[in-house]
Short mmCIF file of the C-alpha atoms (twelve columns), coordinates in Angstrom:
data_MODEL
# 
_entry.id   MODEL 
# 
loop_
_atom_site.group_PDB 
_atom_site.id 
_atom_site.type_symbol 
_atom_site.label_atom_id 
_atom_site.label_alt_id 
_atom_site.label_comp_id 
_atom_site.label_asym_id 
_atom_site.label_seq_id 
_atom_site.Cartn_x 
_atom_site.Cartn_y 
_atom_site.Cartn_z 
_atom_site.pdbx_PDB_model_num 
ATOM 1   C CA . UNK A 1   29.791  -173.911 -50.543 1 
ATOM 2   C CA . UNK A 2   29.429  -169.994 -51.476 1 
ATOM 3   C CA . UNK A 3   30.863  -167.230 -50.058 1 
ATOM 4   C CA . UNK A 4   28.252  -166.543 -47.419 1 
ATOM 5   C CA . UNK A 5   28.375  -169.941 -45.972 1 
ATOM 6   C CA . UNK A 6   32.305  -169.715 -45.504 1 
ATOM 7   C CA . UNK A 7   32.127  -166.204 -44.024 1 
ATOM 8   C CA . UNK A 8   29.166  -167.570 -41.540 1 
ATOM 9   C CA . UNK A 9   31.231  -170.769 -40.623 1 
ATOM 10  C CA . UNK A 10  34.224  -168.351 -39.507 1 
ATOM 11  C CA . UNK A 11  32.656  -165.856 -37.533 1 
ATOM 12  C CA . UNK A 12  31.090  -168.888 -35.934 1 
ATOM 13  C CA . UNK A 13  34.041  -170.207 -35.202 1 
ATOM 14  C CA . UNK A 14  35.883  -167.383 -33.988 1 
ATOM 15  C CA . UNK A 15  32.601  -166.388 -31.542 1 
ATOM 16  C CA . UNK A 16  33.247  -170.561 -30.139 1 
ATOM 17  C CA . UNK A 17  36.971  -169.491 -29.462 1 
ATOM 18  C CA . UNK A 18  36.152  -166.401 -27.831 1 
ATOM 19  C CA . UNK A 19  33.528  -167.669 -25.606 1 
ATOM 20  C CA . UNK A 20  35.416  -170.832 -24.686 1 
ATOM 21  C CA . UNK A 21  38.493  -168.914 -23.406 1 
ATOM 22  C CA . UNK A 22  36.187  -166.803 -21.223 1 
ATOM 23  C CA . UNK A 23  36.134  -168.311 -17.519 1 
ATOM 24  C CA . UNK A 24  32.958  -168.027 -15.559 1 
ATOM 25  C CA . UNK A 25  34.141  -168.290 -12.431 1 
ATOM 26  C CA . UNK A 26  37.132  -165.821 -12.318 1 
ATOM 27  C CA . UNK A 27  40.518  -167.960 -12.106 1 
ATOM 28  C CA . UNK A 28  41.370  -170.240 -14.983 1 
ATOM 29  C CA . UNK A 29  43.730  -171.831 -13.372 1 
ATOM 30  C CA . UNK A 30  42.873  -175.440 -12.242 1 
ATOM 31  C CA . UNK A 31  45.766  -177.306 -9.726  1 
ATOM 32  C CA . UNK A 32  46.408  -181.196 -10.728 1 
ATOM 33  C CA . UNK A 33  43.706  -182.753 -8.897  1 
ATOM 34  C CA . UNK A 34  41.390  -181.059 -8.779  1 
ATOM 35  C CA . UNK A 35  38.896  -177.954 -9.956  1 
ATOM 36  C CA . UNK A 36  39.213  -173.765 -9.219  1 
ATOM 37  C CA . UNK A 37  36.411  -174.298 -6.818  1 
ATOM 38  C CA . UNK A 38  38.285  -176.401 -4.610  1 
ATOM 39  C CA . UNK A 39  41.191  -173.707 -4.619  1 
ATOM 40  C CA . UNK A 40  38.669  -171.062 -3.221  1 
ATOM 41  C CA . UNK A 41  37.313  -173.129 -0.806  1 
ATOM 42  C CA . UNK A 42  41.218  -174.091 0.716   1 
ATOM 43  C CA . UNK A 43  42.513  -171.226 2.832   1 
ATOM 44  C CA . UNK A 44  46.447  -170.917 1.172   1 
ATOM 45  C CA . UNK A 45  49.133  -169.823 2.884   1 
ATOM 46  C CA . UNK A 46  50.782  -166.268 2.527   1 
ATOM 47  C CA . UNK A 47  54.408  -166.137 0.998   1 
ATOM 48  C CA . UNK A 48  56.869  -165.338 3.296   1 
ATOM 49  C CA . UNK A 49  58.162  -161.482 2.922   1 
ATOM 50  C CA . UNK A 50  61.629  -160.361 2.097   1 
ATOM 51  C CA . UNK A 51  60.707  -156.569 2.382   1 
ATOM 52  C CA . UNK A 52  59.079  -154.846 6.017   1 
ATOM 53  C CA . UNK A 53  55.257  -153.963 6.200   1 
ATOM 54  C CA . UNK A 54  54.367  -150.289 5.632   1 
ATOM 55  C CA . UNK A 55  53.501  -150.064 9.268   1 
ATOM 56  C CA . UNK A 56  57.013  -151.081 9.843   1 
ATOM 57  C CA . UNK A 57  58.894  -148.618 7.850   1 
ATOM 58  C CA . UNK A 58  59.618  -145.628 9.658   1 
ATOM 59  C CA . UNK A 59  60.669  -142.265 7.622   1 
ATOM 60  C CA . UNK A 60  62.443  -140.046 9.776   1 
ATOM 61  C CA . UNK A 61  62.208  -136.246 9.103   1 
ATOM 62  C CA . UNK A 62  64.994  -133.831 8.828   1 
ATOM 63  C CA . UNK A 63  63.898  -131.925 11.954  1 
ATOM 64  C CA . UNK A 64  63.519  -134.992 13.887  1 
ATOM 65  C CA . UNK A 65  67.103  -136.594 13.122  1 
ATOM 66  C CA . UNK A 66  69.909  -136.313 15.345  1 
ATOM 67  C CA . UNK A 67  72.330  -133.067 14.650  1 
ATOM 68  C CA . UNK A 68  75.643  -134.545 13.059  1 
ATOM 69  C CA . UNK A 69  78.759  -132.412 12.418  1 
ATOM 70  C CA . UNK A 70  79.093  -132.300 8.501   1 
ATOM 71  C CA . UNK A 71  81.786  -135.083 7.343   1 
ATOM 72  C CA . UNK A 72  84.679  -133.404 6.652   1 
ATOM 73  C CA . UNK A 73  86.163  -133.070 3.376   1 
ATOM 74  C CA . UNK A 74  89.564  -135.752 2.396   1 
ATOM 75  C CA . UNK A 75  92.057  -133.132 2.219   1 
ATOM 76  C CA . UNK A 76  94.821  -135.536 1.846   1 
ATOM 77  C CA . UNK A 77  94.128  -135.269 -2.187  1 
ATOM 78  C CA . UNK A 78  94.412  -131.711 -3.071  1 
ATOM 79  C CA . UNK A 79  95.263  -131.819 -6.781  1 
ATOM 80  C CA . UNK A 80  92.083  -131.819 -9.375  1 
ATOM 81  C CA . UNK A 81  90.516  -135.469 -10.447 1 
ATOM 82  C CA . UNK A 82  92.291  -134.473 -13.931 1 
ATOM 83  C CA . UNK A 83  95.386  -134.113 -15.452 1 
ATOM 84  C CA . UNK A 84  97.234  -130.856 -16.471 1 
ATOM 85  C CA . UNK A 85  99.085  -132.757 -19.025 1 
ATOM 86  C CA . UNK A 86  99.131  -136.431 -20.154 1 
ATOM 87  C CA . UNK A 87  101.886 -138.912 -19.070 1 
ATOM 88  C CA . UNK A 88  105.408 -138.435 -19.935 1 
ATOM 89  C CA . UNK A 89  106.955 -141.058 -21.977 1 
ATOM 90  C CA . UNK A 90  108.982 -143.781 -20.690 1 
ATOM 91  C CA . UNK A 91  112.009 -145.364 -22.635 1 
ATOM 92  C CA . UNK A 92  110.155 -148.026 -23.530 1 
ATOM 93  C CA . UNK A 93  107.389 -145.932 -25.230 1 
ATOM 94  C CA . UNK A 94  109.750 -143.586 -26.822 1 
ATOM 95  C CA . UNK A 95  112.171 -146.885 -28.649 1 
ATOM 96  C CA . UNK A 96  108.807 -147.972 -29.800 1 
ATOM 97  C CA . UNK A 97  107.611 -144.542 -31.287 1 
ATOM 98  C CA . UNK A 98  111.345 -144.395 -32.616 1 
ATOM 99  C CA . UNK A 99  110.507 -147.824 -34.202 1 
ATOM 100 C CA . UNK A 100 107.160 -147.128 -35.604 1 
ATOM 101 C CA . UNK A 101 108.434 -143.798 -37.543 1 
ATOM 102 C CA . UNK A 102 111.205 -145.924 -39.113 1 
ATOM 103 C CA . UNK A 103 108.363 -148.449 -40.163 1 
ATOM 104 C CA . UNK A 104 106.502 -144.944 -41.474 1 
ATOM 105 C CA . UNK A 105 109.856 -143.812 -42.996 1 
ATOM 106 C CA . UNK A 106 109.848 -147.470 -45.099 1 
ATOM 107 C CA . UNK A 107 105.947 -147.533 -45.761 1 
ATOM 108 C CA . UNK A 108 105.020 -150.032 -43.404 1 
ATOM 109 C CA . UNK A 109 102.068 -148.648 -41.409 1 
ATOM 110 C CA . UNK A 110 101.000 -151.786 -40.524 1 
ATOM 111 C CA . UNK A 111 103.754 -152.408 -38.598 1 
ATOM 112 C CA . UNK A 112 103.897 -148.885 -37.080 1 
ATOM 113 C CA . UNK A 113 100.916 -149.143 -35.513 1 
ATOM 114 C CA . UNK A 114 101.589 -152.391 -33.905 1 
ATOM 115 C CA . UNK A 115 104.581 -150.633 -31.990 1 
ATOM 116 C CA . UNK A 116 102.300 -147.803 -31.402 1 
ATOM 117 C CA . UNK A 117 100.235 -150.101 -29.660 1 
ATOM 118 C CA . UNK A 118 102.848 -151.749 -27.268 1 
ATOM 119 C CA . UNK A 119 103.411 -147.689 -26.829 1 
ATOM 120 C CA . UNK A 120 99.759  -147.169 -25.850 1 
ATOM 121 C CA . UNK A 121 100.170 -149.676 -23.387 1 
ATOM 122 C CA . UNK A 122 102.395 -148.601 -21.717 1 
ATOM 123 C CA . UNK A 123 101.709 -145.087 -21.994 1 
ATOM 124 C CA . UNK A 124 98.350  -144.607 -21.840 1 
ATOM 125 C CA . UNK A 125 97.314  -141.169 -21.082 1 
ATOM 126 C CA . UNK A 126 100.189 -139.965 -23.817 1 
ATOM 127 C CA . UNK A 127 98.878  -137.583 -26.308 1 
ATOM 128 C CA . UNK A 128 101.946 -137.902 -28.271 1 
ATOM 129 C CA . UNK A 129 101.310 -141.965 -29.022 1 
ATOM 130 C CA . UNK A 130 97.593  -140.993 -30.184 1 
ATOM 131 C CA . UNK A 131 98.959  -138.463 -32.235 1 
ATOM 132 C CA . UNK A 132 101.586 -140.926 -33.764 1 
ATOM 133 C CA . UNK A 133 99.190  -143.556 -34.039 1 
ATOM 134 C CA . UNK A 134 96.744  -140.919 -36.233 1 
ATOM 135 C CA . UNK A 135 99.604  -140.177 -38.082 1 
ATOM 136 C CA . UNK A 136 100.199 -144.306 -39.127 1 
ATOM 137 C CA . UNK A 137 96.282  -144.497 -39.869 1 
ATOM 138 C CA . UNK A 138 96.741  -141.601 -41.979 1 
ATOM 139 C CA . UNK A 139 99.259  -143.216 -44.098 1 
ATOM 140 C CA . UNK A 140 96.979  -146.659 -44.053 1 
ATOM 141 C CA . UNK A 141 94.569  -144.489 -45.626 1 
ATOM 142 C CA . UNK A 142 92.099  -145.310 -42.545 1 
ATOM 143 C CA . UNK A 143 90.879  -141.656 -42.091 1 
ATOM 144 C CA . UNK A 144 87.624  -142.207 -39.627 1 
ATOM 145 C CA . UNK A 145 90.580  -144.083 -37.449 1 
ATOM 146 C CA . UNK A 146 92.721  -141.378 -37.519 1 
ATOM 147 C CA . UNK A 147 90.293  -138.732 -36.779 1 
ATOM 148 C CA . UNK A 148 89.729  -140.597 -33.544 1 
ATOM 149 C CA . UNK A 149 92.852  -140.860 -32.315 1 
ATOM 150 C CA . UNK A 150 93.885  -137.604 -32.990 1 
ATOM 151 C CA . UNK A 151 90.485  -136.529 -30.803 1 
ATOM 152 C CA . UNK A 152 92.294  -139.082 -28.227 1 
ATOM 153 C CA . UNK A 153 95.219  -137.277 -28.363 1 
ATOM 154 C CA . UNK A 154 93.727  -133.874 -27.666 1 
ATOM 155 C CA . UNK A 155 91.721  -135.211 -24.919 1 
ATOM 156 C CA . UNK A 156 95.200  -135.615 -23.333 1 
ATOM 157 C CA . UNK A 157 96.899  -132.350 -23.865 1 
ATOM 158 C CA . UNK A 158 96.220  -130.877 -20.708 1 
ATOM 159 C CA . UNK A 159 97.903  -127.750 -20.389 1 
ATOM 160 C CA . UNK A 160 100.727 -128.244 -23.203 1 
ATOM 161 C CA . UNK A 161 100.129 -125.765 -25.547 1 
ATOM 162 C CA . UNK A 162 102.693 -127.079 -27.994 1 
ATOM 163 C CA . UNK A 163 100.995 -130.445 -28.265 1 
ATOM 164 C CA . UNK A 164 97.497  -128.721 -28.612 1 
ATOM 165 C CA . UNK A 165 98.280  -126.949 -31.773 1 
ATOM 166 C CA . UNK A 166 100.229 -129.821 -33.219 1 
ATOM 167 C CA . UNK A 167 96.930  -131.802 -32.631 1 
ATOM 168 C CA . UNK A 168 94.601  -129.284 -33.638 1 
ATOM 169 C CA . UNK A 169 96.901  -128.602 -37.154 1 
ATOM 170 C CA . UNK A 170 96.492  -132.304 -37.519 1 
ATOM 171 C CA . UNK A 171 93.016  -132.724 -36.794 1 
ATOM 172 C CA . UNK A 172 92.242  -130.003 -39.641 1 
ATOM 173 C CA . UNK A 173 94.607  -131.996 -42.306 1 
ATOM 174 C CA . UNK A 174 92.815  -135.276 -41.601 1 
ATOM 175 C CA . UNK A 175 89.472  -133.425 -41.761 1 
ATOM 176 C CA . UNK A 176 90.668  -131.918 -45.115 1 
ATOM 177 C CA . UNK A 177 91.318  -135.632 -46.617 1 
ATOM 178 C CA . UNK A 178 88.131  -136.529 -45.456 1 
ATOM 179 C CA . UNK A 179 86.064  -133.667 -47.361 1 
ATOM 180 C CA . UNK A 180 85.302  -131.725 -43.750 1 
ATOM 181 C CA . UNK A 181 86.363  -128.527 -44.813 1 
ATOM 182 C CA . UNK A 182 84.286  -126.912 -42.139 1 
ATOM 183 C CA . UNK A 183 85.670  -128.936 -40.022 1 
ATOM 184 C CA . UNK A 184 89.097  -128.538 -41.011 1 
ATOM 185 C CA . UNK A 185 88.638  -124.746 -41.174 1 
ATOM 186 C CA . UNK A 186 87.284  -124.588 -36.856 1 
ATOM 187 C CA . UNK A 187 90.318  -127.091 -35.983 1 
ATOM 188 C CA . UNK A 188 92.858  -124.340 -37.560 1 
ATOM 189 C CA . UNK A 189 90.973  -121.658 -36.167 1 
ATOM 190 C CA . UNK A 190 91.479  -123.342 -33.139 1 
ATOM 191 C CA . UNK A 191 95.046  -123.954 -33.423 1 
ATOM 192 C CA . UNK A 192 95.460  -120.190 -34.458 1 
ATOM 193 C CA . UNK A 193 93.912  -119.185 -30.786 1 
ATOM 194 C CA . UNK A 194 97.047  -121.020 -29.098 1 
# 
Protein backbone atom coordinates (compact mmCIF):
# COMPACT_ATOMS: atom_id res chain seq x y z
CA UNK A 1 0.00 0.00 0.00
CA UNK A 2 1.40 3.73 -0.66
CA UNK A 3 0.99 6.61 1.15
CA UNK A 4 -2.19 7.84 -0.49
CA UNK A 5 -4.06 4.71 0.11
CA UNK A 6 -3.22 4.81 3.98
CA UNK A 7 -4.08 8.51 4.27
CA UNK A 8 -7.56 7.71 2.26
CA UNK A 9 -8.29 4.59 4.53
CA UNK A 10 -7.99 7.01 7.71
CA UNK A 11 -9.92 9.85 6.85
CA UNK A 12 -12.41 7.19 5.88
CA UNK A 13 -12.38 5.86 8.92
CA UNK A 14 -12.46 8.75 11.04
CA UNK A 15 -15.62 10.28 8.71
CA UNK A 16 -17.42 6.35 9.79
CA UNK A 17 -16.70 7.33 13.53
CA UNK A 18 -17.97 10.68 13.26
CA UNK A 19 -21.09 9.91 11.49
CA UNK A 20 -21.87 6.84 13.59
CA UNK A 21 -21.78 8.78 16.90
CA UNK A 22 -24.20 11.32 15.41
CA UNK A 23 -27.92 10.42 16.55
CA UNK A 24 -30.71 11.17 14.17
CA UNK A 25 -33.30 11.34 16.29
CA UNK A 26 -32.06 13.65 19.15
CA UNK A 27 -31.54 11.40 22.43
CA UNK A 28 -28.96 8.66 22.33
CA UNK A 29 -29.98 7.23 25.09
CA UNK A 30 -31.90 3.89 24.65
CA UNK A 31 -33.65 2.30 28.20
CA UNK A 32 -33.15 -1.73 28.50
CA UNK A 33 -35.97 -2.84 26.53
CA UNK A 34 -36.53 -1.04 24.37
CA UNK A 35 -35.71 1.97 21.62
CA UNK A 36 -35.61 6.20 22.14
CA UNK A 37 -38.82 6.19 20.26
CA UNK A 38 -40.64 4.37 22.75
CA UNK A 39 -39.27 6.88 25.49
CA UNK A 40 -40.94 9.84 23.53
CA UNK A 41 -43.96 8.24 23.03
CA UNK A 42 -44.31 7.34 27.22
CA UNK A 43 -45.40 10.44 29.11
CA UNK A 44 -42.56 10.29 32.31
CA UNK A 45 -43.13 11.50 35.40
CA UNK A 46 -41.69 14.87 36.83
CA UNK A 47 -39.09 14.58 39.78
CA UNK A 48 -40.33 15.61 42.84
CA UNK A 49 -38.93 19.29 43.93
CA UNK A 50 -36.88 20.09 46.95
CA UNK A 51 -36.81 23.92 46.15
CA UNK A 52 -40.44 26.28 45.77
CA UNK A 53 -41.67 27.37 42.20
CA UNK A 54 -40.81 30.94 41.16
CA UNK A 55 -44.45 31.78 41.50
CA UNK A 56 -44.04 30.70 45.02
CA UNK A 57 -41.18 32.72 46.16
CA UNK A 58 -42.15 35.92 47.41
CA UNK A 59 -39.36 38.86 47.74
CA UNK A 60 -40.44 41.30 50.10
CA UNK A 61 -39.26 44.95 49.65
CA UNK A 62 -37.72 47.15 52.19
CA UNK A 63 -40.67 49.58 52.15
CA UNK A 64 -43.11 46.88 52.42
CA UNK A 65 -41.52 45.00 55.58
CA UNK A 66 -42.67 45.49 58.94
CA UNK A 67 -40.72 48.46 61.00
CA UNK A 68 -38.43 46.59 63.64
CA UNK A 69 -36.49 48.44 66.38
CA UNK A 70 -32.71 47.91 65.44
CA UNK A 71 -31.24 44.85 67.63
CA UNK A 72 -29.40 46.26 70.15
CA UNK A 73 -25.81 46.00 70.50
CA UNK A 74 -24.27 43.03 73.42
CA UNK A 75 -22.88 45.46 75.72
CA UNK A 76 -22.06 42.90 78.23
CA UNK A 77 -18.46 42.56 76.28
CA UNK A 78 -16.96 45.91 76.25
CA UNK A 79 -13.24 45.18 75.87
CA UNK A 80 -11.82 44.93 72.03
CA UNK A 81 -11.92 41.24 70.22
CA UNK A 82 -7.94 41.58 70.78
CA UNK A 83 -5.48 41.54 73.23
CA UNK A 84 -3.41 44.50 74.64
CA UNK A 85 -0.75 42.13 75.58
CA UNK A 86 -0.29 38.33 75.28
CA UNK A 87 -0.84 35.92 78.25
CA UNK A 88 1.16 36.08 81.30
CA UNK A 89 3.12 33.09 82.13
CA UNK A 90 2.11 30.51 84.47
CA UNK A 91 4.62 28.49 86.72
CA UNK A 92 4.43 25.82 84.69
CA UNK A 93 5.49 27.75 81.52
CA UNK A 94 8.11 29.70 83.23
CA UNK A 95 10.04 26.04 84.96
CA UNK A 96 9.87 24.95 81.40
CA UNK A 97 11.45 28.16 79.78
CA UNK A 98 13.90 27.91 82.90
CA UNK A 99 14.55 24.32 81.61
CA UNK A 100 14.91 24.95 77.98
CA UNK A 101 17.68 27.86 78.56
CA UNK A 102 19.67 25.38 80.69
CA UNK A 103 19.34 22.87 77.67
CA UNK A 104 20.55 26.21 75.48
CA UNK A 105 23.22 26.92 78.16
CA UNK A 106 24.58 22.98 77.50
CA UNK A 107 23.95 23.00 73.59
CA UNK A 108 21.05 20.96 73.47
CA UNK A 109 18.48 22.78 71.31
CA UNK A 110 16.80 19.88 70.59
CA UNK A 111 15.76 19.44 73.82
CA UNK A 112 14.97 23.14 74.43
CA UNK A 113 12.52 23.28 72.11
CA UNK A 114 10.70 20.30 73.27
CA UNK A 115 10.15 22.19 76.71
CA UNK A 116 9.34 25.18 74.73
CA UNK A 117 6.68 23.29 73.34
CA UNK A 118 5.00 21.92 76.58
CA UNK A 119 5.44 25.96 77.24
CA UNK A 120 3.46 26.81 74.09
CA UNK A 121 0.87 24.71 75.28
CA UNK A 122 0.19 25.92 77.92
CA UNK A 123 0.81 29.38 77.17
CA UNK A 124 -0.31 30.04 74.03
CA UNK A 125 -0.78 33.60 73.28
CA UNK A 126 2.88 34.22 75.12
CA UNK A 127 5.19 36.24 73.08
CA UNK A 128 7.94 35.46 75.36
CA UNK A 129 7.77 31.37 74.53
CA UNK A 130 7.84 32.32 70.63
CA UNK A 131 10.61 34.43 71.26
CA UNK A 132 12.46 31.63 73.27
CA UNK A 133 11.53 29.11 70.92
CA UNK A 134 13.24 31.49 67.89
CA UNK A 135 15.99 31.78 70.01
CA UNK A 136 16.47 27.52 70.25
CA UNK A 137 15.90 27.41 66.30
CA UNK A 138 18.49 29.91 66.05
CA UNK A 139 21.00 27.86 67.77
CA UNK A 140 19.67 24.58 65.64
CA UNK A 141 20.74 26.59 62.84
CA UNK A 142 16.94 26.39 61.49
CA UNK A 143 16.74 30.13 60.46
CA UNK A 144 13.31 30.13 58.17
CA UNK A 145 11.90 28.48 61.67
CA UNK A 146 13.09 31.03 63.67
CA UNK A 147 12.07 33.88 61.60
CA UNK A 148 8.56 32.57 62.10
CA UNK A 149 8.36 32.35 65.46
CA UNK A 150 9.85 35.41 66.21
CA UNK A 151 6.91 36.98 63.68
CA UNK A 152 4.66 34.78 66.23
CA UNK A 153 6.00 36.39 68.95
CA UNK A 154 5.45 39.93 67.75
CA UNK A 155 2.02 39.15 66.73
CA UNK A 156 1.57 38.83 70.54
CA UNK A 157 3.15 41.88 71.96
CA UNK A 158 0.23 43.86 72.32
CA UNK A 159 0.98 46.92 74.01
CA UNK A 160 4.42 45.84 75.79
CA UNK A 161 6.83 47.95 74.46
CA UNK A 162 9.71 46.14 76.11
CA UNK A 163 8.87 42.86 74.43
CA UNK A 164 8.37 44.68 71.00
CA UNK A 165 11.86 45.89 70.72
CA UNK A 166 13.36 42.73 72.12
CA UNK A 167 11.44 41.04 69.19
CA UNK A 168 12.06 43.48 66.65
CA UNK A 169 16.18 43.48 67.70
CA UNK A 170 15.78 39.79 67.21
CA UNK A 171 13.94 39.66 64.15
CA UNK A 172 16.80 41.94 62.50
CA UNK A 173 19.71 39.43 63.89
CA UNK A 174 17.94 36.40 62.43
CA UNK A 175 17.34 38.36 59.21
CA UNK A 176 21.10 39.26 59.26
CA UNK A 177 22.10 35.33 59.41
CA UNK A 178 19.86 34.79 56.77
CA UNK A 179 21.46 37.41 54.19
CA UNK A 180 18.16 39.93 54.61
CA UNK A 181 20.02 42.87 55.27
CA UNK A 182 17.13 44.98 54.15
CA UNK A 183 15.26 43.25 56.14
CA UNK A 184 17.33 43.32 59.07
CA UNK A 185 17.97 47.06 58.57
CA UNK A 186 13.53 47.96 58.67
CA UNK A 187 13.26 45.48 61.83
CA UNK A 188 15.99 47.82 63.73
CA UNK A 189 14.54 50.78 62.37
CA UNK A 190 11.59 49.57 63.83
CA UNK A 191 12.88 48.74 67.12
CA UNK A 192 14.60 52.27 67.17
CA UNK A 193 10.85 53.92 66.87
CA UNK A 194 9.96 52.22 70.39
Amino acid sequence: MNMTTLKNAGLLALTLTVVGCASPGGSIYVPAGGSSRDVERERVPEPPRTYPREEEIRTERKSEQPSEPAPEPDRRSSSPSYQDSGDQLSPAAQSLIRQADAYLAQGDAGAAIAQLERAQRIAPRSAEVYFKLSEAYVAKKQLGSAEQFTLKGLSLTGNDVRLQRSGWLLLADIRRARGNVAGANSAEERAGAL
